[in-house]
Amino acid sequence: MAGGKGTRLRAITDDEIPKPMAPVAGKPILEWQVDCLRRQGITDVIMVIGHLGHKIREHFGNGADFGVSIQYIEETAPLGTAGALSMLPPLLTGDNFFLVFGDVLFDIDLARMEQFHRKKSAIATLFVHPNVHPFDSDLVVCDESGRVEKFDSKHNVRDYWYHNCVNAGFYILDRSVCERVPENTKVDLEKELLSSLIDEGQAVYGYHSPEYIKDVGTVERIQKAENELASGFIGRRCLSQKQRAIFLDRDGTLNRKNGLVYQEEQFELELCAVEAIRKINVSGYLAIVVTNQPVVARGLCEIEDVELIHRKMETLLGREGVYLDDIRFCPHHPDKGYPEENPVYKIPCHCRKPDIGMLEDCAAAYNIDLSRSWMVGDTTVDVQTGKNAGTKTALVLTGDAGTDKKYDVIPELVCKDLLDAVDQILK
Ligand SMILES: [Zn+2]
């Protein structure tokens, strides 16, 4: 979708080139996109062009010089973000296609996303991720399986805790979606087309990934992206590359441990947590919380209460411009025989730390090399978890500060708090 006008980029484009042709490190955004697609075997490209579209044709021609085959659709009048889809079907060769907006820079493992789309039998899959300003972003609300329930506009009053889950502008759509778009009609992709699919109960999914994809529609964002390209940050985030993660315990590490935390009001971040996660976010490591929450099995609260606490955690962090790449929790507990317990969760499992189910699941989901990753926590259970999973380990002297003494283990690092741990790891 390369028809954007790009008024915010006028300082670079001087209104002589269309926005998708704005150079990032000497190469048009659109060419970065074509390169990423071609490297992964996507060579049939359809460009929807509009304002100054002839400049795009002049640059790419039929695509042969760029290793792809390009066809053009020209919008004579602007048709919104989805109106042009009505013109696609005669040009499509497969049963689905990637839809990419012309102002995003990305490096994504496309096969992994397509695998997700097929596994879910989705009609539409949206690439979603946390960003550094969820408070003024449109949010995508998904259920546990990733199915999109609704969109939450940034103009809504948000007086509740929410997931930091934002639409990145990158989709897989089934070709049947195009047939729902009337000809020569302005249609908004999210507000009209996708919303109507969701209202009908169609399978619309959010594909959650930590890979790099950013709207580079302003001069400042282009400069930032150029630095991130130069440092190799963008390419390293692609899930075809082995990732490194810092796994974080929750209570006593990220948030204050005031006894058991099973109600949202009890949740309070450790003072250093925001700065620690900010450093992880720019380091290239993934920030992933892995926490045992036997409070569910013990009948102190429900799964929904734990999820509410996690939405509070995400909201608080998001307000400060930092985010977690994932949050995993184990609601189980093996010992039966307490009066209030919830028998569904009173089972032995593979996810309760120091067992390594949560770390293994994340390693599979994000292609993580555990031997180059870290486990950080305030108990010997966390240290033992890291040892079991083959990560390096750091004990923090907040929360229990290792006084649980359940396991006789020695961590690689002993640190004052989470920020100290992150500083030492990144050193
Ligand atoms: Zn479990």
GROMACS .gro file of C-alpha atoms and ligand atoms in nm:
model
  428
    1MET     CA    1   0.000   0.000   0.000
    2ALA     CA    2   0.224   0.275  -0.130
    3GLY     CA    3  -0.023   0.555  -0.191
    4GLY     CA    4   0.036   0.760   0.126
    5LYS     CA    5   0.083   1.136   0.099
    6GLY     CA    6   0.333   1.174   0.379
    7THR     CA    7   0.278   1.531   0.484
    8ARG     CA    8   0.477   1.464   0.802
    9LEU     CA    9   0.779   1.372   0.591
   10ARG     CA   10   0.781   1.684   0.377
   11ALA     CA   11   1.120   1.788   0.516
   12ILE     CA   12   1.269   1.481   0.348
   13THR     CA   13   1.041   1.427   0.050
   14ASP     CA   14   0.987   1.796  -0.036
   15ASP     CA   15   0.661   1.667  -0.187
   16GLU     CA   16   0.863   1.551  -0.488
   17ILE     CA   17   0.874   1.185  -0.394
   18PRO     CA   18   0.593   0.980  -0.236
   19LYS     CA   19   0.628   0.890   0.131
   20PRO     CA   20   0.719   0.521   0.075
   21MET     CA   21   1.017   0.642  -0.131
   22ALA     CA   22   1.161   0.843   0.160
   23PRO     CA   23   1.517   0.724   0.206
   24VAL     CA   24   1.626   0.533   0.516
   25ALA     CA   25   2.005   0.494   0.523
   26GLY     CA   26   2.015   0.582   0.154
   27LYS     CA   27   1.747   0.337   0.039
   28PRO     CA   28   1.371   0.399   0.000
   29ILE     CA   29   1.148   0.244   0.269
   30LEU     CA   30   0.970   0.051  -0.005
   31GLU     CA   31   1.295  -0.100  -0.124
   32TRP     CA   32   1.380  -0.219   0.229
   33GLN     CA   33   1.039  -0.389   0.227
   34VAL     CA   34   1.091  -0.551  -0.113
   35ASP     CA   35   1.436  -0.674  -0.002
   36CYS     CA   36   1.296  -0.839   0.311
   37LEU     CA   37   1.020  -1.010   0.111
   38ARG     CA   38   1.253  -1.130  -0.164
   39ARG     CA   39   1.510  -1.274   0.081
   40GLN     CA   40   1.232  -1.499   0.209
   41GLY     CA   41   1.106  -1.608  -0.130
   42ILE     CA   42   0.814  -1.368  -0.173
   43THR     CA   43   0.867  -1.242  -0.527
   44ASP     CA   44   0.517  -1.153  -0.649
   45VAL     CA   45   0.454  -0.795  -0.546
   46ILE     CA   46   0.154  -0.575  -0.616
   47MET     CA   47   0.206  -0.207  -0.540
   48VAL     CA   48  -0.095   0.014  -0.490
   49ILE     CA   49   0.021   0.361  -0.587
   50GLY     CA   50  -0.140   0.703  -0.583
   51HIS     CA   51   0.007   1.045  -0.509
   52LEU     CA   52   0.335   1.077  -0.709
   53GLY     CA   53   0.307   0.708  -0.791
   54HIS     CA   54   0.501   0.748  -1.115
   55LYS     CA   55   0.814   0.800  -0.904
   56ILE     CA   56   0.764   0.451  -0.764
   57ARG     CA   57   0.720   0.303  -1.112
   58GLU     CA   58   1.033   0.482  -1.233
   59HIS     CA   59   1.237   0.337  -0.948
   60PHE     CA   60   1.115  -0.024  -0.949
   61GLY     CA   61   0.993  -0.081  -1.305
   62ASN     CA   62   0.875  -0.440  -1.341
   63GLY     CA   63   1.087  -0.539  -1.042
   64ALA     CA   64   1.346  -0.741  -1.240
   65ASP     CA   65   1.637  -0.529  -1.110
   66PHE     CA   66   1.521  -0.605  -0.754
   67GLY     CA   67   1.470  -0.978  -0.798
   68VAL     CA   68   1.090  -0.960  -0.786
   69SER     CA   69   0.796  -0.926  -1.024
   70ILE     CA   70   0.592  -0.610  -0.964
   71GLN     CA   71   0.243  -0.524  -1.084
   72TYR     CA   72   0.085  -0.186  -1.016
   73ILE     CA   73  -0.261  -0.074  -0.922
   74GLU     CA   74  -0.321   0.298  -0.952
   75GLU     CA   75  -0.566   0.467  -0.723
   76THR     CA   76  -0.716   0.758  -0.912
   77ALA     CA   77  -0.893   0.881  -0.599
   78PRO     CA   78  -0.780   0.793  -0.244
   79LEU     CA   79  -0.973   0.485  -0.128
   80GLY     CA   80  -0.872   0.478   0.239
   81THR     CA   81  -0.660   0.199   0.382
   82ALA     CA   82  -0.861  -0.087   0.231
   83GLY     CA   83  -1.059   0.040  -0.072
   84ALA     CA   84  -0.789  -0.078  -0.315
   85LEU     CA   85  -0.831  -0.438  -0.199
   86SER     CA   86  -1.133  -0.467  -0.432
   87MET     CA   87  -0.892  -0.446  -0.727
   88LEU     CA   88  -0.658  -0.723  -0.610
   89PRO     CA   89  -0.835  -1.054  -0.688
   90PRO     CA   90  -0.753  -1.070  -1.063
   91LEU     CA   91  -0.383  -1.024  -0.976
   92LEU     CA   92  -0.359  -1.267  -0.682
   93THR     CA   93  -0.213  -1.610  -0.740
   94GLY     CA   94  -0.242  -1.771  -0.395
   95ASP     CA   95  -0.518  -1.818  -0.139
   96ASN     CA   96  -0.371  -1.554   0.089
   97PHE     CA   97  -0.129  -1.260   0.078
   98PHE     CA   98   0.074  -1.028   0.296
   99LEU     CA   99  -0.058  -0.674   0.322
  100VAL     CA  100   0.209  -0.417   0.403
  101PHE     CA  101   0.174  -0.044   0.454
  102GLY     CA  102   0.429   0.169   0.272
  103ASP     CA  103   0.566   0.355   0.573
  104VAL     CA  104   0.674   0.064   0.791
  105LEU     CA  105   1.025  -0.069   0.819
  106PHE     CA  106   1.041  -0.433   0.924
  107ASP     CA  107   1.248  -0.747   0.943
  108ILE     CA  108   1.011  -1.033   1.012
  109ASP     CA  109   1.032  -1.412   0.980
  110LEU     CA  110   0.744  -1.439   0.733
  111ALA     CA  111   0.720  -1.818   0.729
  112ARG     CA  112   0.667  -1.820   1.107
  113MET     CA  113   0.382  -1.572   1.078
  114GLU     CA  114   0.223  -1.764   0.791
  115GLN     CA  115   0.249  -2.087   0.992
  116PHE     CA  116   0.052  -1.917   1.270
  117HIS     CA  117  -0.209  -1.792   1.020
  118ARG     CA  118  -0.259  -2.144   0.881
  119LYS     CA  119  -0.261  -2.316   1.219
  120LYS     CA  120  -0.538  -2.083   1.334
  121SER     CA  121  -0.729  -2.122   1.003
  122ALA     CA  122  -0.751  -1.744   1.016
  123ILE     CA  123  -0.919  -1.527   0.756
  124ALA     CA  124  -0.704  -1.233   0.871
  125THR     CA  125  -0.392  -1.220   1.087
  126LEU     CA  126  -0.261  -0.891   1.225
  127PHE     CA  127   0.099  -0.853   1.336
  128VAL     CA  128   0.068  -0.716   1.691
  129HIS     CA  129   0.331  -0.611   1.943
  130PRO     CA  130   0.387  -0.395   2.249
  131ASN     CA  131   0.510  -0.042   2.184
  132VAL     CA  132   0.655   0.240   2.395
  133HIS     CA  133   0.339   0.455   2.397
  134PRO     CA  134   0.039   0.226   2.438
  135PHE     CA  135  -0.146   0.501   2.626
  136ASP     CA  136  -0.200   0.700   2.306
  137SER     CA  137  -0.214   0.409   2.061
  138ASP     CA  138  -0.508   0.215   1.921
  139LEU     CA  139  -0.501  -0.123   2.095
  140VAL     CA  140  -0.593  -0.468   1.973
  141VAL     CA  141  -0.778  -0.672   2.234
  142CYS     CA  142  -0.712  -1.046   2.193
  143ASP     CA  143  -0.822  -1.347   2.395
  144GLU     CA  144  -0.577  -1.605   2.531
  145SER     CA  145  -0.563  -1.790   2.199
  146GLY     CA  146  -0.476  -1.470   2.013
  147ARG     CA  147  -0.822  -1.426   1.862
  148VAL     CA  148  -0.906  -1.057   1.817
  149GLU     CA  149  -1.209  -0.954   2.021
  150LYS     CA  150  -1.215  -0.584   1.939
  151PHE     CA  151  -1.018  -0.270   1.873
  152ASP     CA  152  -0.983  -0.011   2.145
  153SER     CA  153  -0.943   0.334   1.991
  154LYS     CA  154  -0.695   0.575   2.145
  155HIS     CA  155  -0.985   0.821   2.169
  156ASN     CA  156  -1.171   0.597   2.415
  157VAL     CA  157  -1.148   0.674   2.785
  158ARG     CA  158  -0.923   0.399   2.925
  159ASP     CA  159  -1.000   0.383   3.293
  160TYR     CA  160  -0.897   0.020   3.322
  161TRP     CA  161  -0.580  -0.191   3.303
  162TYR     CA  162  -0.496  -0.305   2.950
  163HIS     CA  163  -0.253  -0.519   2.755
  164ASN     CA  164   0.012  -0.334   2.561
  165CYS     CA  165  -0.090  -0.483   2.226
  166VAL     CA  166  -0.071  -0.261   1.919
  167ASN     CA  167  -0.142  -0.320   1.550
  168ALA     CA  168   0.182  -0.283   1.352
  169GLY     CA  169   0.035  -0.236   1.002
  170PHE     CA  170   0.136  -0.574   0.863
  171TYR     CA  171  -0.119  -0.845   0.782
  172ILE     CA  172  -0.192  -1.177   0.621
  173LEU     CA  173  -0.534  -1.173   0.456
  174ASP     CA  174  -0.731  -1.448   0.290
  175ARG     CA  175  -0.818  -1.352  -0.066
  176SER     CA  176  -1.188  -1.381   0.019
  177VAL     CA  177  -1.148  -1.065   0.231
  178CYS     CA  178  -1.096  -0.864  -0.090
  179GLU     CA  179  -1.430  -0.975  -0.226
  180ARG     CA  180  -1.605  -0.804   0.062
  181VAL     CA  181  -1.474  -0.464  -0.043
  182PRO     CA  182  -1.705  -0.270  -0.278
  183GLU     CA  183  -1.547  -0.119  -0.590
  184ASN     CA  184  -1.443   0.245  -0.597
  185THR     CA  185  -1.539   0.299  -0.236
  186LYS     CA  186  -1.335   0.448   0.043
  187VAL     CA  187  -1.296   0.178   0.311
  188ASP     CA  188  -1.100   0.184   0.637
  189LEU     CA  189  -0.921  -0.145   0.698
  190GLU     CA  190  -0.945  -0.155   1.077
  191LYS     CA  191  -1.258   0.045   1.155
  192GLU     CA  192  -1.473  -0.101   0.876
  193LEU     CA  193  -1.339  -0.415   0.709
  194LEU     CA  194  -1.169  -0.596   1.000
  195SER     CA  195  -1.426  -0.476   1.253
  196SER     CA  196  -1.707  -0.624   1.042
  197LEU     CA  197  -1.521  -0.956   1.019
  198ILE     CA  198  -1.483  -0.962   1.398
  199ASP     CA  199  -1.849  -0.871   1.453
  200GLU     CA  200  -1.948  -1.164   1.232
  201GLY     CA  201  -1.737  -1.398   1.443
  202GLN     CA  202  -1.482  -1.464   1.165
  203ALA     CA  203  -1.136  -1.592   1.260
  204VAL     CA  204  -0.931  -1.274   1.296
  205TYR     CA  205  -0.609  -1.330   1.494
  206GLY     CA  206  -0.328  -1.125   1.640
  207TYR     CA  207   0.020  -1.265   1.578
  208HIS     CA  208   0.226  -1.148   1.873
  209SER     CA  209   0.595  -1.109   1.798
  210PRO     CA  210   0.894  -0.914   1.935
  211GLU     CA  211   1.039  -0.860   1.588
  212TYR     CA  212   1.122  -0.514   1.458
  213ILE     CA  213   0.847  -0.334   1.274
  214LYS     CA  214   0.802   0.040   1.303
  215ASP     CA  215   0.616   0.319   1.133
  216VAL     CA  216   0.893   0.547   1.007
  217GLY     CA  217   0.658   0.821   0.894
  218THR     CA  218   0.840   1.110   1.063
  219VAL     CA  219   1.188   1.257   1.028
  220GLU     CA  220   1.278   1.166   1.388
  221ARG     CA  221   1.167   0.806   1.343
  222ILE     CA  222   1.373   0.768   1.028
  223GLN     CA  223   1.682   0.891   1.212
  224LYS     CA  224   1.620   0.644   1.494
  225ALA     CA  225   1.567   0.361   1.246
  226GLU     CA  226   1.894   0.449   1.071
  227ASN     CA  227   2.079   0.408   1.400
  228GLU     CA  228   1.901   0.078   1.464
  229LEU     CA  229   1.993  -0.047   1.117
  230ALA     CA  230   2.356   0.056   1.162
  231SER     CA  231   2.386  -0.119   1.498
  232GLY     CA  232   2.235  -0.441   1.359
  233PHE     CA  233   1.948  -0.421   1.610
  234ILE     CA  234   1.677  -0.460   1.345
  235GLY     CA  235   1.815  -0.772   1.177
  236ARG     CA  236   1.897  -0.942   1.506
  237ARG     CA  237   1.535  -0.919   1.621
  238CYS     CA  238   1.414  -1.129   1.329
  239LEU     CA  239   1.298  -1.463   1.468
  240SER     CA  240   1.489  -1.654   1.203
  241GLN     CA  241   1.792  -1.552   1.415
  242LYS     CA  242   1.860  -1.707   1.757
  243GLN     CA  243   1.736  -1.470   2.029
  244ARG     CA  244   1.863  -1.396   2.378
  245ALA     CA  245   1.625  -1.335   2.665
  246ILE     CA  246   1.635  -1.210   3.022
  247PHE     CA  247   1.371  -1.412   3.206
  248LEU     CA  248   1.238  -1.223   3.504
  249ASP     CA  249   1.069  -1.355   3.812
  250ARG     CA  250   0.771  -1.142   3.917
  251ASP     CA  251   0.704  -1.104   4.293
  252GLY     CA  252   1.011  -0.982   4.478
  253THR     CA  253   1.201  -0.910   4.158
  254LEU     CA  254   0.985  -0.687   3.937
  255ASN     CA  255   0.729  -0.589   4.198
  256ARG     CA  256   0.728  -0.560   4.575
  257LYS     CA  257   0.661  -0.881   4.759
  258ASN     CA  258   0.413  -0.788   5.033
  259GLY     CA  259   0.317  -1.142   5.120
  260LEU     CA  260   0.129  -1.315   4.841
  261VAL     CA  261   0.013  -1.092   4.558
  262TYR     CA  262  -0.326  -1.211   4.437
  263GLN     CA  263  -0.530  -0.892   4.410
  264GLU     CA  264  -0.465  -0.609   4.170
  265GLU     CA  265  -0.441  -0.350   4.454
  266GLN     CA  266  -0.149  -0.544   4.603
  267PHE     CA  267   0.063  -0.502   4.293
  268GLU     CA  268   0.332  -0.235   4.318
  269LEU     CA  269   0.641  -0.216   4.094
  270GLU     CA  270   0.988  -0.225   4.251
  271LEU     CA  271   1.131   0.126   4.223
  272CYS     CA  272   1.405   0.026   3.980
  273ALA     CA  273   1.188  -0.196   3.759
  274VAL     CA  274   1.109   0.065   3.494
  275GLU     CA  275   1.472   0.165   3.439
  276ALA     CA  276   1.581  -0.199   3.436
  277ILE     CA  277   1.329  -0.293   3.169
  278ARG     CA  278   1.408   0.019   2.967
  279LYS     CA  279   1.767  -0.102   2.949
  280ILE     CA  280   1.660  -0.451   2.846
  281ASN     CA  281   1.429  -0.313   2.575
  282VAL     CA  282   1.712  -0.133   2.396
  283SER     CA  283   1.970  -0.406   2.454
  284GLY     CA  284   1.841  -0.663   2.206
  285TYR     CA  285   1.751  -0.908   2.485
  286LEU     CA  286   1.387  -1.005   2.517
  287ALA     CA  287   1.224  -0.921   2.854
  288ILE     CA  288   1.001  -1.211   2.958
  289VAL     CA  289   0.831  -1.263   3.294
  290VAL     CA  290   0.803  -1.622   3.418
  291THR     CA  291   0.620  -1.656   3.747
  292ASN     CA  292   0.471  -1.928   3.969
  293GLN     CA  293   0.124  -1.824   4.083
  294PRO     CA  294   0.003  -2.108   4.307
  295VAL     CA  295  -0.246  -1.855   4.448
  296VAL     CA  296  -0.486  -1.990   4.183
  297ALA     CA  297  -0.448  -2.354   4.290
  298ARG     CA  298  -0.480  -2.250   4.653
  299GLY     CA  299  -0.815  -2.091   4.577
  300LEU     CA  300  -0.707  -1.738   4.674
  301CYS     CA  301  -0.803  -1.604   4.332
  302GLU     CA  302  -0.898  -1.701   3.978
  303ILE     CA  303  -0.695  -1.706   3.657
  304GLU     CA  304  -0.872  -1.383   3.557
  305ASP     CA  305  -0.735  -1.210   3.868
  306VAL     CA  306  -0.379  -1.304   3.775
  307GLU     CA  307  -0.441  -1.175   3.423
  308LEU     CA  308  -0.577  -0.850   3.564
  309ILE     CA  309  -0.261  -0.808   3.773
  310HIS     CA  310  -0.058  -0.864   3.458
  311ARG     CA  311  -0.258  -0.605   3.267
  312LYS     CA  312  -0.189  -0.361   3.552
  313MET     CA  313   0.181  -0.443   3.527
  314GLU     CA  314   0.175  -0.380   3.150
  315THR     CA  315  -0.020  -0.056   3.188
  316LEU     CA  316   0.215   0.080   3.456
  317LEU     CA  317   0.523  -0.009   3.251
  318GLY     CA  318   0.365   0.125   2.931
  319ARG     CA  319   0.301   0.463   3.092
  320GLU     CA  320   0.679   0.487   3.141
  321GLY     CA  321   0.752   0.385   2.781
  322VAL     CA  322   0.880   0.034   2.853
  323TYR     CA  323   0.734  -0.309   2.786
  324LEU     CA  324   0.760  -0.682   2.842
  325ASP     CA  325   0.790  -0.910   2.540
  326ASP     CA  326   0.584  -1.181   2.709
  327ILE     CA  327   0.440  -1.285   3.044
  328ARG     CA  328   0.402  -1.652   3.139
  329PHE     CA  329   0.265  -1.791   3.461
  330CYS     CA  330   0.208  -2.130   3.623
  331PRO     CA  331  -0.124  -2.145   3.815
  332HIS     CA  332  -0.060  -2.497   3.944
  333HIS     CA  333   0.050  -2.648   4.273
  334PRO     CA  334   0.122  -3.016   4.336
  335ASP     CA  335   0.023  -3.063   4.702
  336LYS     CA  336  -0.343  -3.153   4.749
  337GLY     CA  337  -0.549  -3.147   5.066
  338TYR     CA  338  -0.626  -2.786   5.159
  339PRO     CA  339  -0.988  -2.681   5.226
  340GLU     CA  340  -1.017  -2.386   4.981
  341GLU     CA  341  -0.806  -2.531   4.703
  342ASN     CA  342  -0.909  -2.534   4.337
  343PRO     CA  343  -0.868  -2.901   4.236
  344VAL     CA  344  -0.838  -2.819   3.864
  345TYR     CA  345  -0.499  -2.659   3.931
  346LYS     CA  346  -0.380  -2.889   4.210
  347ILE     CA  347  -0.178  -3.099   3.974
  348PRO     CA  348   0.188  -3.166   3.907
  349CYS     CA  349   0.291  -2.982   3.590
  350HIS     CA  350   0.590  -2.909   3.373
  351CYS     CA  351   0.561  -2.530   3.407
  352ARG     CA  352   0.605  -2.472   3.779
  353LYS     CA  353   0.955  -2.341   3.850
  354PRO     CA  354   1.213  -2.488   3.900
  355ASP     CA  355   1.075  -2.698   3.617
  356ILE     CA  356   1.141  -2.533   3.286
  357GLY     CA  357   0.817  -2.561   3.085
  358MET     CA  358   0.763  -2.184   3.067
  359LEU     CA  359   1.119  -2.118   2.950
  360GLU     CA  360   1.104  -2.399   2.696
  361ASP     CA  361   0.772  -2.274   2.555
  362CYS     CA  362   0.920  -1.925   2.514
  363ALA     CA  363   1.235  -2.069   2.359
  364ALA     CA  364   1.020  -2.241   2.096
  365ALA     CA  365   0.793  -1.940   2.040
  366TYR     CA  366   1.077  -1.690   1.997
  367ASN     CA  367   1.369  -1.908   1.883
  368ILE     CA  368   1.563  -1.833   2.202
  369ASP     CA  369   1.910  -1.970   2.270
  370LEU     CA  370   1.877  -2.051   2.642
  371SER     CA  371   2.253  -2.088   2.689
  372ARG     CA  372   2.294  -1.718   2.598
  373SER     CA  373   2.002  -1.610   2.813
  374TRP     CA  374   1.958  -1.522   3.181
  375MET     CA  375   1.716  -1.606   3.460
  376VAL     CA  376   1.682  -1.333   3.725
  377GLY     CA  377   1.493  -1.383   4.050
  378ASP     CA  378   1.488  -1.339   4.426
  379THR     CA  379   1.475  -1.707   4.528
  380THR     CA  380   1.689  -2.018   4.497
  381VAL     CA  381   1.395  -2.163   4.300
  382ASP     CA  382   1.464  -1.906   4.028
  383VAL     CA  383   1.836  -1.984   4.031
  384GLN     CA  384   1.762  -2.357   4.013
  385THR     CA  385   1.521  -2.291   3.723
  386GLY     CA  386   1.796  -2.119   3.530
  387LYS     CA  387   2.039  -2.403   3.604
  388ASN     CA  388   1.780  -2.658   3.487
  389ALA     CA  389   1.716  -2.466   3.167
  390GLY     CA  390   2.082  -2.400   3.095
  391THR     CA  391   2.065  -2.021   3.128
  392LYS     CA  392   2.298  -1.804   3.330
  393THR     CA  393   2.149  -1.688   3.660
  394ALA     CA  394   2.132  -1.377   3.875
  395LEU     CA  395   1.995  -1.360   4.229
  396VAL     CA  396   1.855  -1.023   4.339
  397LEU     CA  397   1.863  -0.916   4.704
  398THR     CA  398   1.510  -0.776   4.698
  399GLY     CA  399   1.203  -0.982   4.792
  400ASP     CA  400   1.316  -1.309   4.952
  401ALA     CA  401   1.680  -1.229   4.867
  402GLY     CA  402   1.760  -1.599   4.842
  403THR     CA  403   1.653  -1.673   5.201
  404ASP     CA  404   1.409  -1.943   5.089
  405LYS     CA  405   1.713  -2.177   5.068
  406LYS     CA  406   1.510  -2.448   4.894
  407TYR     CA  407   1.800  -2.534   4.666
  408ASP     CA  408   2.169  -2.537   4.728
  409VAL     CA  409   2.273  -2.342   4.418
  410ILE     CA  410   2.516  -2.064   4.342
  411PRO     CA  411   2.414  -1.801   4.083
  412GLU     CA  412   2.662  -1.641   3.842
  413LEU     CA  413   2.567  -1.300   3.981
  414VAL     CA  414   2.435  -1.171   4.312
  415CYS     CA  415   2.285  -0.825   4.266
  416LYS     CA  416   2.138  -0.550   4.480
  417ASP     CA  417   1.820  -0.532   4.275
  418LEU     CA  418   1.685  -0.584   3.923
  419LEU     CA  419   1.851  -0.273   3.783
  420ASP     CA  420   2.188  -0.382   3.922
  421ALA     CA  421   2.131  -0.727   3.771
  422VAL     CA  422   2.053  -0.584   3.427
  423ASP     CA  423   2.353  -0.351   3.444
  424GLN     CA  424   2.584  -0.641   3.529
  425ILE     CA  425   2.434  -0.870   3.261
  426LEU     CA  426   2.469  -0.605   2.991
  427LYS     CA  427   2.825  -0.533   3.097
  428ZN      ZN  428   0.219  -2.529   3.604
   0.00000   0.00000   0.00000
